[in-house]
Coordinates of C-alpha atoms in Angstrom, one line a residue:
M1 CA 17.8 -17.5 -3.6
I2 CA 17.9 -17.1 0.2
E3 CA 21.4 -16.6 1.5
K4 CA 22.6 -19.0 4.2
M5 CA 23.3 -17.3 7.5
S6 CA 25.8 -17.9 10.3
K7 CA 24.8 -17.2 13.9
I8 CA 27.5 -14.9 15.6
T9 CA 28.1 -14.3 19.3
L10 CA 30.6 -11.5 20.2
L11 CA 32.0 -11.0 23.7
V12 CA 33.8 -7.8 24.8
D13 CA 35.0 -6.2 28.0
E14 CA 32.0 -4.2 29.5
G15 CA 34.0 -1.0 29.5
S16 CA 34.8 -1.1 25.7
A17 CA 31.3 -2.2 24.6
K18 CA 30.5 1.2 23.1
S19 CA 33.6 1.4 21.1
A20 CA 33.1 -2.2 20.0
L21 CA 29.7 -1.3 18.7
R22 CA 31.1 1.6 16.7
S23 CA 33.6 -0.7 15.1
L24 CA 30.9 -3.3 14.4
R25 CA 28.8 -0.6 12.8
K26 CA 31.6 0.3 10.4
L27 CA 31.8 -3.3 9.3
G28 CA 28.1 -3.1 8.3
V29 CA 27.5 -6.8 8.0
L30 CA 26.0 -8.1 11.2
H31 CA 22.2 -8.2 11.7
V32 CA 22.1 -7.7 15.5
K33 CA 19.4 -9.3 17.5
P34 CA 18.9 -7.5 20.9
L35 CA 19.0 -9.8 23.8
Q36 CA 16.7 -7.6 25.9
N37 CA 14.2 -4.8 25.2
P38 CA 15.6 -1.3 25.8
P39 CA 13.9 0.9 28.4
S40 CA 11.0 2.7 26.7
S41 CA 12.0 6.0 28.4
D42 CA 15.4 5.9 26.6
M43 CA 13.8 5.5 23.2
S44 CA 10.7 7.6 23.4
A45 CA 12.4 11.0 23.0
I46 CA 14.3 9.9 19.9
E47 CA 11.3 8.2 18.4
A48 CA 9.2 11.4 19.0
R49 CA 11.8 13.6 17.3
L50 CA 12.0 11.2 14.3
E51 CA 8.2 11.5 13.9
E52 CA 8.6 15.3 14.0
I53 CA 11.3 15.3 11.3
K54 CA 9.1 13.0 9.2
R55 CA 6.3 15.5 9.4
V56 CA 8.7 18.3 8.5
L57 CA 10.0 16.5 5.4
I58 CA 6.5 15.8 4.2
L59 CA 5.6 19.4 4.6
L60 CA 8.6 20.6 2.7
G61 CA 8.5 18.1 -0.1
E62 CA 11.4 17.4 -2.4
P63 CA 14.1 20.0 -2.9
D64 CA 14.2 22.1 -6.1
D65 CA 17.9 21.6 -6.2
P66 CA 19.3 18.6 -4.2
K67 CA 22.9 20.0 -4.5
Q68 CA 21.9 23.4 -3.0
K69 CA 24.2 24.2 0.0
A70 CA 22.8 25.7 3.2
S71 CA 24.2 26.2 6.7
G72 CA 22.8 26.8 10.2
K73 CA 21.4 25.0 13.1
V74 CA 19.2 22.2 11.7
E75 CA 17.4 21.6 14.9
K76 CA 16.2 25.2 14.9
F77 CA 15.0 24.9 11.3
V78 CA 13.0 21.8 12.2
D79 CA 11.4 23.5 15.2
E80 CA 10.6 26.6 13.1
V81 CA 8.7 24.5 10.5
L82 CA 6.9 22.6 13.2
E83 CA 5.8 25.8 15.0
A84 CA 4.7 27.3 11.7
N85 CA 2.6 24.2 11.0
R86 CA 1.1 24.3 14.4
T87 CA 0.2 27.9 14.0
R88 CA -1.2 27.3 10.5
F89 CA -3.4 24.5 11.8
A90 CA -4.8 26.6 14.6
L91 CA -5.4 29.5 12.3
K92 CA -7.2 27.3 9.7
R93 CA -9.5 26.0 12.4
E94 CA -10.2 29.6 13.5
L95 CA -10.7 30.6 9.9
E96 CA -13.2 27.9 9.3
S97 CA -15.2 29.0 12.3
L98 CA -15.1 32.6 11.2
K99 CA -16.2 31.8 7.7
E100 CA -19.2 29.9 9.1
A101 CA -20.1 33.0 11.1
D102 CA -19.6 35.1 8.0
R103 CA -22.0 32.9 6.1
W104 CA -24.5 33.3 9.1
Y105 CA -24.3 37.0 8.8
A106 CA -24.9 36.9 5.1
D107 CA -28.0 34.8 5.7
W108 CA -29.3 36.9 8.6
T109 CA -28.6 40.3 7.1
N110 CA -30.9 42.3 9.5
I111 CA -29.0 41.2 12.6
S112 CA -26.6 43.5 14.4
L113 CA -24.9 42.6 17.7
D114 CA -24.5 46.3 18.6
D115 CA -28.2 46.9 18.2
M116 CA -29.0 43.8 20.2
A117 CA -26.7 44.8 23.0
S118 CA -28.2 48.4 23.0
L119 CA -31.8 47.0 23.2
E120 CA -30.8 44.6 26.0
K121 CA -29.5 47.6 28.1
D122 CA -33.0 49.1 27.6
G123 CA -34.6 45.9 28.9
F124 CA -35.5 44.2 25.6
Y125 CA -34.3 40.7 25.1
I126 CA -34.0 39.2 21.6
K127 CA -34.1 35.6 20.5
I128 CA -34.2 34.6 16.8
Y129 CA -35.8 31.5 15.2
Q130 CA -36.2 30.0 11.8
L131 CA -39.7 28.6 11.5
S132 CA -41.6 26.6 8.9
P133 CA -44.5 28.4 7.3
S134 CA -47.0 26.3 9.3
A135 CA -45.2 27.1 12.6
W136 CA -45.2 30.8 11.7
A137 CA -48.9 30.6 11.0
S138 CA -49.5 29.3 14.5
E139 CA -47.2 31.8 16.2
K140 CA -47.7 35.1 14.3
E141 CA -50.4 36.2 16.7
N142 CA -47.7 36.7 19.3
E143 CA -47.3 40.5 19.6
N144 CA -43.7 40.1 20.6
L145 CA -42.8 38.1 17.4
F146 CA -41.6 39.9 14.3
A147 CA -40.9 38.5 10.9
L148 CA -37.5 39.5 9.5
S149 CA -37.7 37.7 6.1
E150 CA -39.9 35.1 4.5
N151 CA -39.7 32.6 1.7
K152 CA -41.8 29.6 0.7
N153 CA -39.7 27.2 2.9
S154 CA -39.1 29.2 6.1
V155 CA -39.7 32.4 8.0
K156 CA -36.9 34.1 10.0
V157 CA -38.4 35.8 13.1
A158 CA -37.2 37.7 16.1
L159 CA -38.8 37.4 19.6
V160 CA -38.4 40.7 21.4
S161 CA -39.5 40.6 25.0
R162 CA -38.9 42.3 28.3
D163 CA -38.9 38.8 29.9
P164 CA -35.5 37.2 29.4
E165 CA -37.0 33.8 30.1
E166 CA -39.7 34.0 27.3
T167 CA -39.1 31.5 24.5
L168 CA -41.0 29.8 21.7
D169 CA -41.5 26.0 21.5
H170 CA -38.8 25.9 18.9
R171 CA -35.0 25.7 19.0
P172 CA -33.5 29.2 18.9
I173 CA -30.8 30.1 16.4
N174 CA -27.3 30.6 18.0
I175 CA -25.9 34.0 17.3
P176 CA -22.1 34.5 16.7
E177 CA -20.2 36.0 19.6
I178 CA -18.5 38.6 17.5
S179 CA -19.9 41.2 15.1
A180 CA -20.0 40.8 11.3
K181 CA -17.4 43.7 11.0
K182 CA -15.0 42.0 13.4
V183 CA -15.5 38.6 11.6
K184 CA -14.5 40.1 8.2
S185 CA -11.6 41.9 9.8
R186 CA -10.3 38.8 11.5
I187 CA -10.7 36.7 8.3
S188 CA -8.6 39.2 6.5
E189 CA -5.9 39.1 9.3
I190 CA -5.7 35.3 9.3
E191 CA -5.5 35.1 5.5
K192 CA -2.5 37.5 5.6
E193 CA -0.9 35.4 8.5
L194 CA -1.3 32.2 6.5
I195 CA 0.4 33.8 3.5
K196 CA 3.3 34.7 5.8
I197 CA 3.4 31.2 7.2
E198 CA 3.5 29.7 3.7
K199 CA 6.4 32.0 2.9
T200 CA 8.2 30.9 6.1
V201 CA 7.8 27.2 5.2
E202 CA 8.8 27.8 1.6
G203 CA 11.9 29.7 2.8
H204 CA 13.0 26.6 4.7
R205 CA 13.0 24.3 1.6
C206 CA 16.6 25.2 1.1
Y207 CA 17.3 23.2 4.3
I208 CA 15.7 20.0 3.1
E209 CA 19.0 18.1 2.5
M210 CA 20.3 19.3 5.9
I211 CA 17.1 18.0 7.6
K212 CA 17.5 14.7 5.7
G213 CA 21.0 14.4 7.0
Y214 CA 19.8 15.1 10.5
D215 CA 17.2 12.5 10.1
E216 CA 19.7 9.9 9.0
N217 CA 22.0 10.7 11.9
L218 CA 19.2 10.5 14.4
K219 CA 18.1 7.1 13.0
K220 CA 21.7 5.9 13.4
D221 CA 21.7 7.1 17.0
H222 CA 18.3 5.4 17.6
Q223 CA 19.5 2.1 16.1
F224 CA 22.8 2.4 18.2
S225 CA 20.8 3.0 21.4
I226 CA 18.5 0.0 20.7
I227 CA 21.5 -2.3 20.2
Q228 CA 23.5 -0.8 23.1
N229 CA 20.5 -1.3 25.5
G230 CA 19.9 -4.7 24.1
L231 CA 23.4 -6.1 25.1
G232 CA 23.6 -8.9 27.5
F233 CA 25.9 -8.7 30.6
K234 CA 27.6 -11.3 32.8
E235 CA 30.1 -10.1 35.4
N236 CA 32.4 -7.7 33.5
I237 CA 31.6 -9.1 30.0
A238 CA 29.1 -7.6 27.5
Y239 CA 27.9 -9.8 24.7
L240 CA 25.6 -9.7 21.7
Q241 CA 24.2 -12.1 19.1
G242 CA 23.3 -11.7 15.5
Y243 CA 23.3 -13.2 12.0
V244 CA 25.6 -12.6 9.1
P245 CA 25.7 -14.1 5.6
C246 CA 28.1 -17.1 5.6
D247 CA 30.4 -15.6 3.0
E248 CA 30.8 -12.4 5.1
A249 CA 31.4 -14.1 8.5
A250 CA 35.2 -13.9 7.9
T251 CA 34.9 -10.1 8.0
I252 CA 33.7 -10.2 11.7
D253 CA 36.3 -12.9 12.5
K254 CA 39.1 -10.6 11.4
A255 CA 37.7 -7.7 13.3
A256 CA 37.4 -9.8 16.4
E257 CA 41.0 -10.9 16.2
K258 CA 42.1 -7.3 15.6
H259 CA 40.1 -5.8 18.6
G260 CA 40.4 -8.7 20.9
W261 CA 36.7 -9.7 21.0
G262 CA 35.5 -13.1 21.8
F263 CA 34.0 -14.6 18.6
V264 CA 31.7 -17.6 18.1
E265 CA 30.4 -18.6 14.8
E266 CA 27.8 -21.4 14.5
E267 CA 25.0 -22.7 12.3
P268 CA 21.6 -21.4 13.4
E269 CA 19.6 -24.0 15.3
I270 CA 16.2 -25.2 14.3
T271 CA 14.7 -23.0 17.1
D272 CA 16.5 -19.9 15.8
N273 CA 14.8 -17.5 13.5
P274 CA 17.5 -15.8 11.3
P275 CA 16.6 -12.9 9.0
T276 CA 16.1 -13.4 5.3
K277 CA 18.4 -12.0 2.7
L278 CA 17.4 -12.5 -0.9
K279 CA 20.2 -12.8 -3.5
N280 CA 19.0 -12.8 -7.0
A281 CA 20.0 -11.8 -10.5
K282 CA 19.4 -8.1 -11.4
W283 CA 16.4 -8.9 -13.6
I284 CA 14.7 -10.9 -10.8
K285 CA 15.4 -8.2 -8.1
I286 CA 13.0 -5.8 -9.8
I287 CA 10.1 -7.6 -8.1
E288 CA 11.5 -6.8 -4.6
P289 CA 9.7 -3.4 -4.4
V290 CA 6.4 -5.3 -4.5
F291 CA 7.6 -7.4 -1.6
D292 CA 8.6 -4.2 0.3
F293 CA 5.3 -2.5 -0.4
L294 CA 3.4 -5.6 0.9
G295 CA 5.8 -6.0 3.8
T296 CA 6.2 -9.7 2.9
I297 CA 9.3 -11.8 2.8
P298 CA 9.8 -15.5 2.9
G299 CA 11.0 -17.1 6.1
Y300 CA 14.7 -18.1 6.3
R301 CA 13.8 -21.8 5.8
E302 CA 11.2 -21.2 3.2
K303 CA 11.5 -21.0 -0.6
D304 CA 12.4 -17.8 -2.5
I305 CA 9.9 -17.6 -5.4
S306 CA 10.9 -14.2 -6.6
M307 CA 11.5 -15.4 -10.2
Y308 CA 8.2 -17.2 -10.5
F309 CA 6.4 -14.3 -8.8
L310 CA 7.8 -11.9 -11.3
I311 CA 7.0 -14.0 -14.4
F312 CA 3.4 -14.8 -13.4
F313 CA 2.8 -11.3 -11.9
A314 CA 3.8 -9.7 -15.3
I315 CA 1.3 -12.0 -17.1
F316 CA -1.5 -11.4 -14.5
V317 CA -1.1 -7.6 -14.7
A318 CA -1.2 -7.7 -18.5
M319 CA -4.5 -9.8 -18.4
I320 CA -6.1 -7.7 -15.7
I321 CA -5.3 -4.3 -17.2
G322 CA -5.8 -5.8 -20.6
D323 CA -5.6 -2.6 -22.7
A324 CA -2.6 -1.8 -24.9
A325 CA -3.3 1.9 -24.7
Y326 CA -3.2 1.8 -20.9
G327 CA 0.1 -0.1 -21.2
M328 CA 1.4 2.8 -23.4
I329 CA 0.4 5.3 -20.7
F330 CA 2.4 3.2 -18.1
L331 CA 5.3 3.2 -20.5
L332 CA 5.2 7.0 -21.0
V333 CA 5.1 7.5 -17.2
S334 CA 8.1 5.1 -16.9
I335 CA 10.0 7.1 -19.6
F336 CA 9.2 10.4 -17.9
A337 CA 10.3 9.0 -14.5
T338 CA 13.5 7.7 -16.1
F339 CA 14.4 11.1 -17.6
K340 CA 13.7 12.8 -14.3
M341 CA 15.9 10.4 -12.5
K342 CA 18.7 10.7 -15.0
K343 CA 18.4 14.5 -14.9
G344 CA 18.7 14.5 -11.1
G345 CA 21.7 12.2 -11.3
G346 CA 19.9 9.5 -9.4
K347 CA 20.1 5.7 -10.0
L348 CA 17.1 4.2 -11.8
P349 CA 15.1 2.4 -9.0
S350 CA 13.9 -1.2 -9.5
V351 CA 10.3 -0.1 -9.4
I352 CA 10.7 1.9 -12.6
V353 CA 12.3 -1.1 -14.3
L354 CA 9.4 -3.2 -13.1
M355 CA 7.0 -0.6 -14.6
Y356 CA 8.8 -1.0 -18.0
V357 CA 8.2 -4.8 -17.8
L358 CA 4.6 -4.5 -16.8
S359 CA 4.0 -1.9 -19.5
F360 CA 5.5 -4.2 -22.2
T361 CA 3.4 -7.2 -21.1
T362 CA 0.3 -5.1 -21.0
I363 CA 0.9 -3.7 -24.5
V364 CA 1.6 -7.1 -25.9
W365 CA -1.6 -8.6 -24.4
G366 CA -3.7 -5.6 -25.4
T367 CA -2.3 -5.7 -28.9
I368 CA -3.0 -9.4 -29.6
T369 CA -6.5 -9.1 -28.1
G370 CA -7.2 -5.9 -30.0
T371 CA -7.9 -3.7 -27.0
W372 CA -7.1 0.0 -27.4
F373 CA -9.1 2.2 -25.0
G374 CA -11.8 -0.4 -25.2
S375 CA -12.7 0.7 -28.7
A376 CA -13.8 -1.7 -31.4
A377 CA -13.3 1.1 -34.0
I378 CA -9.6 1.4 -33.1
A379 CA -9.2 -2.4 -33.1
N380 CA -10.7 -2.5 -36.6
I381 CA -8.0 -0.2 -38.1
P382 CA -6.0 -2.4 -40.5
F383 CA -2.7 -1.8 -38.7
F384 CA -4.0 -2.8 -35.3
K385 CA -6.3 -5.5 -36.7
S386 CA -3.3 -7.2 -38.4
M387 CA -1.7 -7.8 -35.0
I388 CA -4.8 -9.4 -33.3
I389 CA -5.0 -13.1 -32.6
P390 CA -8.7 -13.6 -33.6
D391 CA -9.2 -16.6 -31.3
I392 CA -8.7 -14.4 -28.2
A393 CA -10.0 -11.1 -29.6
S394 CA -11.8 -8.7 -27.3
F395 CA -14.1 -7.6 -30.2
P396 CA -14.9 -10.8 -32.2
E397 CA -17.5 -8.9 -34.3
I398 CA -14.6 -7.5 -36.4
F399 CA -13.9 -11.0 -37.5
P400 CA -17.2 -12.1 -39.1
D401 CA -15.7 -15.5 -40.3
L402 CA -14.7 -16.4 -36.7
T403 CA -16.1 -19.8 -35.6
V404 CA -14.7 -20.1 -32.1
N405 CA -15.6 -18.3 -28.9
P406 CA -12.7 -15.9 -28.0
Q407 CA -13.9 -15.5 -24.4
A408 CA -13.8 -19.3 -23.8
N409 CA -10.3 -19.4 -25.2
V410 CA -9.2 -16.6 -22.7
Q411 CA -10.8 -18.6 -19.9
L412 CA -8.8 -21.6 -21.1
I413 CA -5.6 -19.6 -20.9
C414 CA -6.5 -18.7 -17.3
F415 CA -6.9 -22.3 -16.4
I416 CA -3.6 -23.2 -18.2
L417 CA -1.9 -20.6 -16.1
A418 CA -3.5 -22.2 -13.1
I419 CA -2.2 -25.7 -13.8
L420 CA 1.3 -24.3 -14.7
Q421 CA 1.6 -22.3 -11.5
L422 CA 0.0 -24.8 -9.1
G423 CA 1.7 -27.8 -10.8
L424 CA 5.0 -26.0 -10.6
A425 CA 4.5 -25.7 -6.9
S426 CA 3.9 -29.4 -6.4
I427 CA 7.0 -30.3 -8.5
M428 CA 9.2 -27.8 -6.5
N429 CA 7.9 -29.4 -3.3
F430 CA 8.7 -32.9 -4.6
I431 CA 12.3 -31.9 -5.6
D432 CA 12.9 -30.1 -2.2
N433 CA 11.8 -33.1 -0.2
L434 CA 13.8 -35.7 -2.0
P435 CA 15.1 -38.3 -1.0
K436 CA 12.5 -38.5 1.8
L437 CA 9.4 -40.7 1.2
K438 CA 7.3 -37.7 2.0
A439 CA 8.4 -36.2 -1.4
F440 CA 6.0 -38.6 -3.1
E441 CA 3.1 -36.8 -1.4
H442 CA 3.6 -33.9 -3.7
L443 CA 3.5 -36.1 -6.8
G444 CA 0.1 -37.0 -5.5
W445 CA -0.9 -33.4 -5.2
F446 CA 0.4 -32.8 -8.8
A447 CA -1.8 -35.7 -10.1
L448 CA -4.8 -34.4 -8.1
T449 CA -4.3 -30.8 -9.5
V450 CA -4.0 -32.1 -13.1
G451 CA -7.2 -34.1 -12.6
A452 CA -9.0 -31.1 -11.1
F453 CA -7.8 -29.1 -14.1
T454 CA -9.5 -31.4 -16.6
L455 CA -12.6 -31.5 -14.4
V456 CA -12.8 -27.6 -14.5
L457 CA -12.4 -27.6 -18.3
N458 CA -15.4 -30.0 -18.5
L459 CA -17.6 -28.1 -16.0
V460 CA -16.8 -24.5 -17.1
L461 CA -15.9 -24.8 -20.8
G462 CA -17.9 -27.9 -21.6
M463 CA -14.8 -29.7 -22.9
T464 CA -14.8 -33.5 -23.0
M465 CA -13.4 -34.9 -19.7
P466 CA -10.6 -37.4 -20.4
S467 CA -11.2 -40.9 -19.2
F468 CA -8.2 -40.8 -17.0
T469 CA -9.5 -37.9 -14.9
V470 CA -11.2 -39.9 -12.1
P471 CA -8.5 -42.6 -11.8
L472 CA -5.8 -39.8 -11.8
M473 CA -7.5 -37.9 -9.0
A474 CA -8.2 -41.1 -7.0
G475 CA -4.6 -42.3 -7.4
G476 CA -3.3 -38.9 -6.4
F477 CA -5.5 -38.9 -3.3
G478 CA -4.2 -42.4 -2.5
V479 CA -0.6 -41.4 -2.8
I480 CA -1.1 -38.4 -0.6
V481 CA -2.7 -40.6 2.1
I482 CA 0.1 -43.2 1.9
F483 CA 3.1 -40.7 1.9
G484 CA 1.7 -37.5 3.5
A485 CA 2.4 -38.6 7.0
Q486 CA 5.7 -40.4 6.4
E487 CA 8.6 -39.1 8.6
K488 CA 12.2 -39.9 9.1
G489 CA 12.6 -42.7 11.6
K490 CA 8.8 -43.6 11.6
N491 CA 7.7 -47.1 10.5
F492 CA 6.2 -46.9 7.0
F493 CA 3.0 -48.6 7.9
K494 CA 2.5 -46.3 10.9
G495 CA 2.9 -43.5 8.5
V496 CA 0.2 -45.0 6.3
L497 CA -2.1 -45.3 9.3
A498 CA -1.5 -41.7 10.3
G499 CA -2.3 -40.7 6.7
L500 CA -5.6 -42.6 6.9
G501 CA -6.4 -40.9 10.1
G502 CA -6.1 -37.5 8.3
A503 CA -7.9 -38.7 5.1
F504 CA -10.9 -36.4 5.8
N505 CA -8.7 -33.3 6.0
T506 CA -6.9 -34.4 2.9
F507 CA -10.3 -34.7 1.1
L508 CA -11.1 -31.1 2.2
D509 CA -7.7 -29.9 0.8
A510 CA -8.4 -31.8 -2.4
I511 CA -11.6 -29.7 -2.8
S512 CA -9.5 -26.6 -2.2
S513 CA -7.2 -27.7 -5.0
F514 CA -10.3 -27.6 -7.3
S515 CA -11.3 -24.2 -6.1
N516 CA -7.8 -22.8 -6.5
I517 CA -7.9 -23.6 -10.2
I518 CA -11.3 -22.0 -10.5
S519 CA -9.9 -18.9 -8.8
Y520 CA -7.8 -18.1 -11.9
I521 CA -11.0 -17.3 -13.8
R522 CA -10.7 -13.9 -12.1
L523 CA -8.1 -12.9 -14.7
F524 CA -10.7 -13.2 -17.4
A525 CA -13.5 -11.6 -15.4
V526 CA -11.5 -8.6 -14.3
G527 CA -9.9 -8.1 -17.8
M528 CA -13.3 -8.3 -19.4
A529 CA -14.7 -5.8 -16.9
T530 CA -11.9 -3.3 -17.8
V531 CA -12.9 -3.6 -21.5
A532 CA -16.6 -3.3 -20.7
I533 CA -16.2 -0.1 -18.6
A534 CA -14.0 1.5 -21.2
T535 CA -16.5 0.6 -23.9
A536 CA -19.3 2.1 -21.8
F537 CA -17.6 5.4 -21.4
N538 CA -16.7 5.5 -25.1
D539 CA -20.5 5.0 -25.9
M540 CA -21.4 7.7 -23.4
A541 CA -19.0 10.1 -25.1
A542 CA -19.9 9.1 -28.7
G543 CA -23.2 11.0 -28.6
M544 CA -21.5 14.2 -27.5
M545 CA -18.8 14.4 -30.2
E546 CA -20.6 17.1 -32.2
G547 CA -20.8 20.9 -31.7
P548 CA -20.2 22.5 -28.3
A549 CA -21.0 19.2 -26.6
I550 CA -17.6 17.8 -27.8
I551 CA -16.0 19.4 -24.7
G552 CA -18.2 17.4 -22.5
G553 CA -17.5 14.3 -24.5
V554 CA -13.7 14.8 -24.0
I555 CA -14.2 15.3 -20.3
V556 CA -16.3 12.0 -20.1
L557 CA -13.5 10.2 -21.9
L558 CA -10.7 11.6 -19.6
I559 CA -12.7 10.9 -16.4
G560 CA -13.9 7.5 -17.6
H561 CA -10.6 6.1 -18.7
S562 CA -8.8 7.6 -15.7
L563 CA -11.3 5.9 -13.4
N564 CA -10.9 2.7 -15.3
L565 CA -7.2 2.9 -15.1
V566 CA -7.3 3.4 -11.3
M567 CA -9.7 0.5 -10.9
G568 CA -7.4 -1.7 -13.0
L569 CA -4.5 -0.9 -10.7
L570 CA -6.6 -1.7 -7.6
S571 CA -7.6 -5.0 -9.3
V572 CA -3.9 -5.8 -9.8
M573 CA -3.4 -5.4 -6.0
V574 CA -6.5 -7.5 -5.1
H575 CA -6.3 -10.2 -7.8
G576 CA -2.8 -10.2 -9.4
I577 CA -1.0 -10.3 -6.2
R578 CA -3.5 -12.6 -4.5
L579 CA -2.9 -15.5 -7.0
N580 CA 0.8 -15.4 -6.1
L581 CA 0.5 -14.9 -2.3
L582 CA -2.4 -17.3 -1.7
E583 CA -3.0 -19.9 -4.4
F584 CA 0.6 -20.4 -5.5
S585 CA 2.2 -19.8 -2.1
G586 CA -0.5 -22.0 -0.4
Q587 CA 0.3 -24.9 -2.8
L588 CA 4.0 -24.4 -1.9
G589 CA 3.3 -24.2 1.8
L590 CA 4.9 -20.8 1.8
E591 CA 3.7 -18.7 4.7
W592 CA 5.9 -15.6 4.3
T593 CA 7.0 -15.7 7.9
G594 CA 10.3 -14.0 7.4
Y595 CA 11.8 -10.6 8.3
K596 CA 14.4 -8.7 6.4
Y597 CA 18.1 -8.8 6.9
V598 CA 19.1 -5.3 8.1
P599 CA 22.7 -5.1 9.0
F600 CA 24.0 -2.7 11.7
K601 CA 25.8 -0.1 9.7
D602 CA 26.5 3.6 9.2
K603 CA 24.2 4.1 6.3

């Protein structure tokens, strides 16, 4: 559910604006909308410092003991880590260059910079080349050219001449500017310095919690500066605007009365764009980390589909990953994360709870399809076989008496999910638009979607198309044309004419409705690909499971299933989320145009 917002305007004496903002921050309920952009010069220094602190916290990682006490000047600690990192970066670049020079000297063992410098004093100038055997054959008559080493692919040569301008028609080899001895010595020095830097950084890990606190305080100062610089002014009055959930508006009203602020509460106008605050039951809130990760949130006047998103997402993940053993791995990771959180005294985050749900649905789907590491042998074990639903089995060969095609049945499930989700969207739109005439447009879309569903079953699965399919789709199209352009205050027949004018676009949308249902076949395709890849790696490893080669077989299995698991997770992002964000949301008319409610508060 999206909480209803009140639009708040506060007016204070210009001289007390800063103290009013501090009081407002303590209330922690108003999402402030700056009335003007703050000067970039005022913000740049704080933003740059926040970026530096972010880099420091990434370098230091998580503290070994979050409760460890430390004291000192936190700004100094941050600067020390930054300086150590800058020095480390510069030294690593130098080290890379020196190691390249060291490899050069290892390759050109007969070259000495001291000898070359001595010869140059005596009037002999040296250039070195690496020639192909054919180039050497054409150049070796040159009395100033000497072969240093030779193999079947190349010949290393030195051109020794009293003429500094003499060259060959080949590109000379660049010689390092420092000697081999100095290269090795400097490499040793840098490696020791890098060890010292690592110790310096490690020694600052005890200040992580202090630096986090510094980061939080700086973020508060940054937010305060943005809001303070975003105030509006008229004569001696400062004012600001923002939004607050309706049931918390009284908090600001009381504070305004206490501090003598001017206070106006009103309902947001249609041109306003309030923030979105989702208010759902605990079991539904576990899907919010997915929204946060994607950076999506419904607009204030859009629908909250969190519950439906969660239910269908859990099913989609199960079908895409498709393997009960992989689900068990997710479950073990969730249990490990839970113990770690509990040990550290932290609260179990919603994302871990979501992982439990997704693990469970994946295990259930993998169990009833008989998919355990993509192995038919495991599926054929009596215990696992007893839990398989043969009609949707991933390995139908273990059921010799089976007369149906399990793959076709899984495809049917995909299309049933399509009609459930897309049909639900049409019904939701119908209910939301009642009692307006336009609501009946969505019944037309529902009829069109049902007709497209039966058509897909006929074209893809070869099922008999019901006799009502064409009349249903035609009738749905007609209802859409008649009611799609109806608006309050518009003559009914003018609305019909407007609908007829947009009939061609409606026809194109009807085709999209058909393709939306077809799109759900991706659940079957990606799930089957997961099983096929797992089976392929199992077959590769099977021939190596004897003698010393067994180690290689185990490595193949570990790498193969790890890769398959990662690809499955990527598929969840591409396909599982897509069906919710595009097909389902598109049918609803949901554009995810919102931004998150972030109240102005201390923490």
